[in-house]
Amino acid sequence: MLERTQEEIDELFMLKAMDEAAEAFEEDEVPIGAIVVVNGKIIARAHNLTERLCDVTAHAEMQAITAAANYLGGKYLTDCTIYVTVEPCAMCAAALGWAQIGRVVYGAADEKRGYRKLYGNDRGPFHPKTKITPGLLADESSQLMKSFFRSKR
Amino acid sequence: MLERTQEEIDELFMLKAMDEAAEAFEEDEVPIGAIVVVNGKIIARAHNLTERLCDVTAHAEMQAITAAANYLGGKYLTDCTIYVTVEPCAMCAAALGWAQIGRVVYGAADEKRGYRKLYGNDRGPFHPKTKITPGLLADESSQLMKSFFRSKR
């Protein structure tokens, strides 16, 4: 059986998160998607729904956290990885901190609203044990965001 | 008709938030309550439900934001005041920032998990126009939190 490297696995999962982002785009939502994986299995997928739900808290990550905890029957996501197409905002990063998520893999940086700007550092409010992998498929994700905001002008 | 000062009004509403916190306590949840007020009317009330919902995002403020936006039919809470019994955490403060809430009145400081520690300042991620009133009924709220954690030992 073909063995995949961690990089290849990460890319495959990030592509799934991109699919979610594309769905958001189609629904006229800011195109950000997230999936949560545990032991190589997707246990939650979500995309931004702030417009449809009329709720600023309905970011992809927030819904993914809730869904994953629901699936696992426990609040803490210590063995999970979240793949999210854009750098989490301050709210989502703090929520991932509360969830003590094991690993965060994100795509495009968000210079304005990303957690790094608000917290003033790369670790932000994440749990000390959380691993962070930035920049995966960043160009693709960034391109999707740009197309979206261009279409809004 | 007796006219109330803003301080008196604030205290009355904070007592309602304290009622919510007391309900959380009875349900064996960390006792934090929040209400959202617009034009002198309560449009949302909530208390922490992280245990029952098995969801780290189910803080009082998060639920109150969602409920208030739902009531108003709009995402932004610019004309609203939230009364919350404890200093919001980094997640809730950022959510209140996204909601562009008009005013935040909170009770007890949270030295460990409060937003001021994580953001390193008093303004945190709030909207530039958001007014912040800290310390209202702080002793009562702090006492409730202490009793709760003492009962857990």
JSON list of N, CA and C in Angstrom, two decimals, chain A residues 50-51 54-57 59 62 65-66 69-70 73-76 89-91 94-95 98-99 113 118-119 124-125, chain B residues 50-51 54-57 59 62 65-66 69-70 73-76 89-91 94-95 98-99 113 118-119 124-125:
[
{"chain": "A", "resi": 50, "resn": "THR", "atom": "N", "xyz": [-22.17, 32.99, 8.80]},
{"chain": "A", "resi": 50, "resn": "THR", "atom": "CA", "xyz": [-22.58, 34.19, 9.56]},
{"chain": "A", "resi": 50, "resn": "THR", "atom": "C", "xyz": [-23.78, 34.89, 8.94]},
{"chain": "A", "resi": 51, "resn": "GLU", "atom": "N", "xyz": [-23.85, 34.89, 7.61]},
{"chain": "A", "resi": 51, "resn": "GLU", "atom": "CA", "xyz": [-24.99, 35.57, 6.96]},
{"chain": "A", "resi": 51, "resn": "GLU", "atom": "C", "xyz": [-26.27, 34.77, 7.11]},
{"chain": "A", "resi": 54, "resn": "CYS", "atom": "N", "xyz": [-27.28, 34.67, 10.55]},
{"chain": "A", "resi": 54, "resn": "CYS", "atom": "CA", "xyz": [-27.37, 36.02, 11.12]},
{"chain": "A", "resi": 54, "resn": "CYS", "atom": "C", "xyz": [-26.69, 36.03, 12.50]},
{"chain": "A", "resi": 55, "resn": "ASP", "atom": "N", "xyz": [-25.47, 35.56, 12.51]},
{"chain": "A", "resi": 55, "resn": "ASP", "atom": "CA", "xyz": [-24.79, 35.30, 13.78]},
{"chain": "A", "resi": 55, "resn": "ASP", "atom": "C", "xyz": [-23.28, 35.43, 13.59]},
{"chain": "A", "resi": 56, "resn": "VAL", "atom": "N", "xyz": [-22.71, 36.45, 14.20]},
{"chain": "A", "resi": 56, "resn": "VAL", "atom": "CA", "xyz": [-21.26, 36.67, 14.05]},
{"chain": "A", "resi": 56, "resn": "VAL", "atom": "C", "xyz": [-20.42, 35.52, 14.62]},
{"chain": "A", "resi": 57, "resn": "THR", "atom": "N", "xyz": [-21.02, 34.69, 15.45]},
{"chain": "A", "resi": 57, "resn": "THR", "atom": "CA", "xyz": [-20.25, 33.60, 16.03]},
{"chain": "A", "resi": 57, "resn": "THR", "atom": "C", "xyz": [-20.21, 32.35, 15.15]},
{"chain": "A", "resi": 59, "resn": "HIS", "atom": "N", "xyz": [-18.67, 31.23, 12.70]},
{"chain": "A", "resi": 59, "resn": "HIS", "atom": "CA", "xyz": [-17.49, 30.98, 11.87]},
{"chain": "A", "resi": 59, "resn": "HIS", "atom": "C", "xyz": [-17.31, 29.46, 11.69]},
{"chain": "A", "resi": 62, "resn": "MET", "atom": "N", "xyz": [-15.85, 27.58, 14.72]},
{"chain": "A", "resi": 62, "resn": "MET", "atom": "CA", "xyz": [-16.74, 27.46, 15.88]},
{"chain": "A", "resi": 62, "resn": "MET", "atom": "C", "xyz": [-17.71, 26.29, 15.69]},
{"chain": "A", "resi": 65, "resn": "ILE", "atom": "N", "xyz": [-15.79, 22.98, 15.91]},
{"chain": "A", "resi": 65, "resn": "ILE", "atom": "CA", "xyz": [-15.49, 22.62, 17.31]},
{"chain": "A", "resi": 65, "resn": "ILE", "atom": "C", "xyz": [-16.71, 21.97, 17.95]},
{"chain": "A", "resi": 66, "resn": "THR", "atom": "N", "xyz": [-17.85, 22.64, 17.80]},
{"chain": "A", "resi": 66, "resn": "THR", "atom": "CA", "xyz": [-19.10, 22.14, 18.39]},
{"chain": "A", "resi": 66, "resn": "THR", "atom": "C", "xyz": [-19.44, 20.76, 17.84]},
{"chain": "A", "resi": 69, "resn": "ALA", "atom": "N", "xyz": [-16.90, 18.02, 19.11]},
{"chain": "A", "resi": 69, "resn": "ALA", "atom": "CA", "xyz": [-17.12, 17.67, 20.51]},
{"chain": "A", "resi": 69, "resn": "ALA", "atom": "C", "xyz": [-18.38, 16.82, 20.65]},
{"chain": "A", "resi": 70, "resn": "ASN", "atom": "N", "xyz": [-19.37, 17.18, 19.86]},
{"chain": "A", "resi": 70, "resn": "ASN", "atom": "CA", "xyz": [-20.62, 16.43, 19.85]},
{"chain": "A", "resi": 70, "resn": "ASN", "atom": "C", "xyz": [-20.36, 14.99, 19.39]},
{"chain": "A", "resi": 73, "resn": "GLY", "atom": "N", "xyz": [-18.32, 13.22, 22.08]},
{"chain": "A", "resi": 73, "resn": "GLY", "atom": "CA", "xyz": [-18.94, 13.12, 23.40]},
{"chain": "A", "resi": 73, "resn": "GLY", "atom": "C", "xyz": [-18.06, 13.67, 24.50]},
{"chain": "A", "resi": 74, "resn": "GLY", "atom": "N", "xyz": [-17.19, 14.59, 24.12]},
{"chain": "A", "resi": 74, "resn": "GLY", "atom": "CA", "xyz": [-16.30, 15.23, 25.11]},
{"chain": "A", "resi": 74, "resn": "GLY", "atom": "C", "xyz": [-15.93, 16.61, 24.61]},
{"chain": "A", "resi": 75, "resn": "LYS", "atom": "N", "xyz": [-15.70, 17.51, 25.55]},
{"chain": "A", "resi": 75, "resn": "LYS", "atom": "CA", "xyz": [-15.42, 18.90, 25.18]},
{"chain": "A", "resi": 75, "resn": "LYS", "atom": "C", "xyz": [-14.04, 19.11, 24.59]},
{"chain": "A", "resi": 76, "resn": "TYR", "atom": "N", "xyz": [-13.10, 18.25, 24.98]},
{"chain": "A", "resi": 76, "resn": "TYR", "atom": "CA", "xyz": [-11.71, 18.51, 24.62]},
{"chain": "A", "resi": 76, "resn": "TYR", "atom": "C", "xyz": [-11.28, 17.78, 23.36]},
{"chain": "A", "resi": 89, "resn": "CYS", "atom": "N", "xyz": [-9.49, 33.79, 13.46]},
{"chain": "A", "resi": 89, "resn": "CYS", "atom": "CA", "xyz": [-9.60, 35.10, 14.10]},
{"chain": "A", "resi": 89, "resn": "CYS", "atom": "C", "xyz": [-9.39, 34.94, 15.60]},
{"chain": "A", "resi": 90, "resn": "ALA", "atom": "N", "xyz": [-9.41, 36.04, 16.31]},
{"chain": "A", "resi": 90, "resn": "ALA", "atom": "CA", "xyz": [-9.16, 36.01, 17.75]},
{"chain": "A", "resi": 90, "resn": "ALA", "atom": "C", "xyz": [-10.19, 35.16, 18.50]},
{"chain": "A", "resi": 91, "resn": "MET", "atom": "N", "xyz": [-11.45, 35.23, 18.06]},
{"chain": "A", "resi": 91, "resn": "MET", "atom": "CA", "xyz": [-12.50, 34.44, 18.70]},
{"chain": "A", "resi": 91, "resn": "MET", "atom": "C", "xyz": [-12.27, 32.95, 18.50]},
{"chain": "A", "resi": 94, "resn": "ALA", "atom": "N", "xyz": [-9.21, 31.55, 20.30]},
{"chain": "A", "resi": 94, "resn": "ALA", "atom": "CA", "xyz": [-9.47, 31.38, 21.74]},
{"chain": "A", "resi": 94, "resn": "ALA", "atom": "C", "xyz": [-10.36, 30.17, 21.98]},
{"chain": "A", "resi": 95, "resn": "ALA", "atom": "N", "xyz": [-11.34, 29.95, 21.10]},
{"chain": "A", "resi": 95, "resn": "ALA", "atom": "CA", "xyz": [-12.21, 28.77, 21.23]},
{"chain": "A", "resi": 95, "resn": "ALA", "atom": "C", "xyz": [-11.38, 27.49, 21.06]},
{"chain": "A", "resi": 98, "resn": "TRP", "atom": "N", "xyz": [-9.62, 26.93, 24.26]},
{"chain": "A", "resi": 98, "resn": "TRP", "atom": "CA", "xyz": [-10.49, 26.29, 25.26]},
{"chain": "A", "resi": 98, "resn": "TRP", "atom": "C", "xyz": [-10.62, 24.79, 24.98]},
{"chain": "A", "resi": 99, "resn": "ALA", "atom": "N", "xyz": [-10.70, 24.45, 23.69]},
{"chain": "A", "resi": 99, "resn": "ALA", "atom": "CA", "xyz": [-10.89, 23.04, 23.31]},
{"chain": "A", "resi": 99, "resn": "ALA", "atom": "C", "xyz": [-9.60, 22.23, 23.43]},
{"chain": "A", "resi": 113, "resn": "ARG", "atom": "N", "xyz": [-7.53, 40.50, 10.44]},
{"chain": "A", "resi": 113, "resn": "ARG", "atom": "CA", "xyz": [-8.41, 39.94, 11.46]},
{"chain": "A", "resi": 113, "resn": "ARG", "atom": "C", "xyz": [-7.88, 38.65, 12.06]},
{"chain": "A", "resi": 118, "resn": "LEU", "atom": "N", "xyz": [-4.09, 40.37, 16.70]},
{"chain": "A", "resi": 118, "resn": "LEU", "atom": "CA", "xyz": [-4.72, 40.81, 17.94]},
{"chain": "A", "resi": 118, "resn": "LEU", "atom": "C", "xyz": [-3.97, 40.41, 19.19]},
{"chain": "A", "resi": 119, "resn": "TYR", "atom": "N", "xyz": [-3.39, 39.21, 19.14]},
{"chain": "A", "resi": 119, "resn": "TYR", "atom": "CA", "xyz": [-2.67, 38.76, 20.33]},
{"chain": "A", "resi": 119, "resn": "TYR", "atom": "C", "xyz": [-1.21, 39.20, 20.31]},
{"chain": "A", "resi": 124, "resn": "GLY", "atom": "N", "xyz": [-0.70, 33.00, 20.27]},
{"chain": "A", "resi": 124, "resn": "GLY", "atom": "CA", "xyz": [-2.04, 33.45, 20.62]},
{"chain": "A", "resi": 124, "resn": "GLY", "atom": "C", "xyz": [-2.57, 32.78, 21.87]},
{"chain": "A", "resi": 125, "resn": "PRO", "atom": "N", "xyz": [-3.86, 32.41, 21.87]},
{"chain": "A", "resi": 125, "resn": "PRO", "atom": "CA", "xyz": [-4.48, 31.83, 23.06]},
{"chain": "A", "resi": 125, "resn": "PRO", "atom": "C", "xyz": [-4.48, 30.31, 23.01]},
{"chain": "B", "resi": 50, "resn": "THR", "atom": "N", "xyz": [-21.42, 25.02, 29.19]},
{"chain": "B", "resi": 50, "resn": "THR", "atom": "CA", "xyz": [-20.36, 24.22, 28.56]},
{"chain": "B", "resi": 50, "resn": "THR", "atom": "C", "xyz": [-20.46, 22.74, 28.93]},
{"chain": "B", "resi": 51, "resn": "GLU", "atom": "N", "xyz": [-20.86, 22.44, 30.16]},
{"chain": "B", "resi": 51, "resn": "GLU", "atom": "CA", "xyz": [-20.95, 21.04, 30.57]},
{"chain": "B", "resi": 51, "resn": "GLU", "atom": "C", "xyz": [-22.16, 20.36, 29.92]},
{"chain": "B", "resi": 54, "resn": "CYS", "atom": "N", "xyz": [-21.71, 20.13, 26.39]},
{"chain": "B", "resi": 54, "resn": "CYS", "atom": "CA", "xyz": [-20.44, 19.48, 26.05]},
{"chain": "B", "resi": 54, "resn": "CYS", "atom": "C", "xyz": [-19.76, 20.28, 24.94]},
{"chain": "B", "resi": 55, "resn": "ASP", "atom": "N", "xyz": [-19.63, 21.58, 25.20]},
{"chain": "B", "resi": 55, "resn": "ASP", "atom": "CA", "xyz": [-19.18, 22.48, 24.15]},
{"chain": "B", "resi": 55, "resn": "ASP", "atom": "C", "xyz": [-18.47, 23.69, 24.77]},
{"chain": "B", "resi": 56, "resn": "VAL", "atom": "N", "xyz": [-17.18, 23.77, 24.53]},
{"chain": "B", "resi": 56, "resn": "VAL", "atom": "CA", "xyz": [-16.40, 24.88, 25.11]},
{"chain": "B", "resi": 56, "resn": "VAL", "atom": "C", "xyz": [-16.84, 26.26, 24.62]},
{"chain": "B", "resi": 57, "resn": "THR", "atom": "N", "xyz": [-17.60, 26.28, 23.52]},
{"chain": "B", "resi": 57, "resn": "THR", "atom": "CA", "xyz": [-18.04, 27.59, 23.01]},
{"chain": "B", "resi": 57, "resn": "THR", "atom": "C", "xyz": [-19.34, 28.08, 23.65]},
{"chain": "B", "resi": 59, "resn": "HIS", "atom": "N", "xyz": [-20.32, 29.53, 26.21]},
{"chain": "B", "resi": 59, "resn": "HIS", "atom": "CA", "xyz": [-20.25, 30.52, 27.27]},
{"chain": "B", "resi": 59, "resn": "HIS", "atom": "C", "xyz": [-21.51, 31.39, 27.24]},
{"chain": "B", "resi": 62, "resn": "MET", "atom": "N", "xyz": [-21.64, 34.06, 24.48]},
{"chain": "B", "resi": 62, "resn": "MET", "atom": "CA", "xyz": [-21.80, 33.56, 23.11]},
{"chain": "B", "resi": 62, "resn": "MET", "atom": "C", "xyz": [-23.27, 33.28, 22.82]},
{"chain": "B", "resi": 65, "resn": "ILE", "atom": "N", "xyz": [-25.21, 36.58, 22.60]},
{"chain": "B", "resi": 65, "resn": "ILE", "atom": "CA", "xyz": [-25.00, 37.25, 21.31]},
{"chain": "B", "resi": 65, "resn": "ILE", "atom": "C", "xyz": [-25.90, 36.62, 20.25]},
{"chain": "B", "resi": 66, "resn": "THR", "atom": "N", "xyz": [-25.86, 35.30, 20.18]},
{"chain": "B", "resi": 66, "resn": "THR", "atom": "CA", "xyz": [-26.66, 34.58, 19.19]},
{"chain": "B", "resi": 66, "resn": "THR", "atom": "C", "xyz": [-28.16, 34.87, 19.38]},
{"chain": "B", "resi": 69, "resn": "ALA", "atom": "N", "xyz": [-29.02, 38.61, 18.44]},
{"chain": "B", "resi": 69, "resn": "ALA", "atom": "CA", "xyz": [-29.02, 38.82, 16.99]},
{"chain": "B", "resi": 69, "resn": "ALA", "atom": "C", "xyz": [-30.26, 38.18, 16.37]},
{"chain": "B", "resi": 70, "resn": "ASN", "atom": "N", "xyz": [-30.61, 37.04, 16.90]},
{"chain": "B", "resi": 70, "resn": "ASN", "atom": "CA", "xyz": [-31.80, 36.34, 16.44]},
{"chain": "B", "resi": 70, "resn": "ASN", "atom": "C", "xyz": [-33.05, 37.18, 16.70]},
{"chain": "B", "resi": 73, "resn": "GLY", "atom": "N", "xyz": [-32.92, 40.23, 14.44]},
{"chain": "B", "resi": 73, "resn": "GLY", "atom": "CA", "xyz": [-32.91, 39.97, 13.00]},
{"chain": "B", "resi": 73, "resn": "GLY", "atom": "C", "xyz": [-31.73, 40.63, 12.30]},
{"chain": "B", "resi": 74, "resn": "GLY", "atom": "N", "xyz": [-30.67, 40.89, 13.05]},
{"chain": "B", "resi": 74, "resn": "GLY", "atom": "CA", "xyz": [-29.47, 41.50, 12.47]},
{"chain": "B", "resi": 74, "resn": "GLY", "atom": "C", "xyz": [-28.26, 41.06, 13.28]},
{"chain": "B", "resi": 75, "resn": "LYS", "atom": "N", "xyz": [-27.11, 40.96, 12.61]},
{"chain": "B", "resi": 75, "resn": "LYS", "atom": "CA", "xyz": [-25.91, 40.45, 13.26]},
{"chain": "B", "resi": 75, "resn": "LYS", "atom": "C", "xyz": [-25.30, 41.44, 14.25]},
{"chain": "B", "resi": 76, "resn": "TYR", "atom": "N", "xyz": [-25.53, 42.72, 14.01]},
{"chain": "B", "resi": 76, "resn": "TYR", "atom": "CA", "xyz": [-24.80, 43.73, 14.78]},
{"chain": "B", "resi": 76, "resn": "TYR", "atom": "C", "xyz": [-25.60, 44.24, 15.97]},
{"chain": "B", "resi": 89, "resn": "CYS", "atom": "N", "xyz": [-13.91, 36.25, 28.49]},
{"chain": "B", "resi": 89, "resn": "CYS", "atom": "CA", "xyz": [-12.65, 35.63, 28.09]},
{"chain": "B", "resi": 89, "resn": "CYS", "atom": "C", "xyz": [-12.27, 36.15, 26.69]},
{"chain": "B", "resi": 90, "resn": "ALA", "atom": "N", "xyz": [-11.14, 35.70, 26.20]},
{"chain": "B", "resi": 90, "resn": "ALA", "atom": "CA", "xyz": [-10.64, 36.16, 24.89]},
{"chain": "B", "resi": 90, "resn": "ALA", "atom": "C", "xyz": [-11.62, 35.83, 23.76]},
{"chain": "B", "resi": 91, "resn": "MET", "atom": "N", "xyz": [-12.23, 34.65, 23.84]},
{"chain": "B", "resi": 91, "resn": "MET", "atom": "CA", "xyz": [-13.19, 34.24, 22.81]},
{"chain": "B", "resi": 91, "resn": "MET", "atom": "C", "xyz": [-14.42, 35.14, 22.82]},
{"chain": "B", "resi": 94, "resn": "ALA", "atom": "N", "xyz": [-13.79, 38.73, 21.74]},
{"chain": "B", "resi": 94, "resn": "ALA", "atom": "CA", "xyz": [-13.64, 38.84, 20.29]},
{"chain": "B", "resi": 94, "resn": "ALA", "atom": "C", "xyz": [-14.99, 38.71, 19.60]},
{"chain": "B", "resi": 95, "resn": "ALA", "atom": "N", "xyz": [-15.85, 37.83, 20.12]},
{"chain": "B", "resi": 95, "resn": "ALA", "atom": "CA", "xyz": [-17.20, 37.70, 19.56]},
{"chain": "B", "resi": 95, "resn": "ALA", "atom": "C", "xyz": [-17.98, 39.00, 19.73]},
{"chain": "B", "resi": 98, "resn": "TRP", "atom": "N", "xyz": [-16.79, 41.31, 17.10]},
{"chain": "B", "resi": 98, "resn": "TRP", "atom": "CA", "xyz": [-17.44, 41.05, 15.81]},
{"chain": "B", "resi": 98, "resn": "TRP", "atom": "C", "xyz": [-18.86, 41.62, 15.79]},
{"chain": "B", "resi": 99, "resn": "ALA", "atom": "N", "xyz": [-19.56, 41.50, 16.93]},
{"chain": "B", "resi": 99, "resn": "ALA", "atom": "CA", "xyz": [-20.94, 41.98, 17.01]},
{"chain": "B", "resi": 99, "resn": "ALA", "atom": "C", "xyz": [-21.03, 43.50, 17.12]},
{"chain": "B", "resi": 113, "resn": "ARG", "atom": "N", "xyz": [-8.14, 34.12, 33.00]},
{"chain": "B", "resi": 113, "resn": "ARG", "atom": "CA", "xyz": [-8.73, 33.82, 31.71]},
{"chain": "B", "resi": 113, "resn": "ARG", "atom": "C", "xyz": [-9.43, 35.01, 31.07]},
{"chain": "B", "resi": 118, "resn": "LEU", "atom": "N", "xyz": [-5.01, 38.19, 28.05]},
{"chain": "B", "resi": 118, "resn": "LEU", "atom": "CA", "xyz": [-4.56, 37.63, 26.77]},
{"chain": "B", "resi": 118, "resn": "LEU", "atom": "C", "xyz": [-4.24, 38.69, 25.72]},
{"chain": "B", "resi": 119, "resn": "TYR", "atom": "N", "xyz": [-5.02, 39.77, 25.74]},
{"chain": "B", "resi": 119, "resn": "TYR", "atom": "CA", "xyz": [-4.75, 40.80, 24.74]},
{"chain": "B", "resi": 119, "resn": "TYR", "atom": "C", "xyz": [-3.74, 41.82, 25.25]},
{"chain": "B", "resi": 124, "resn": "GLY", "atom": "N", "xyz": [-8.84, 45.30, 24.39]},
{"chain": "B", "resi": 124, "resn": "GLY", "atom": "CA", "xyz": [-8.94, 43.99, 23.77]},
{"chain": "B", "resi": 124, "resn": "GLY", "atom": "C", "xyz": [-9.39, 44.09, 22.33]},
{"chain": "B", "resi": 125, "resn": "PRO", "atom": "N", "xyz": [-10.27, 43.16, 21.91]},
{"chain": "B", "resi": 125, "resn": "PRO", "atom": "CA", "xyz": [-10.70, 43.11, 20.51]},
{"chain": "B", "resi": 125, "resn": "PRO", "atom": "C", "xyz": [-12.02, 43.85, 20.31]}
]
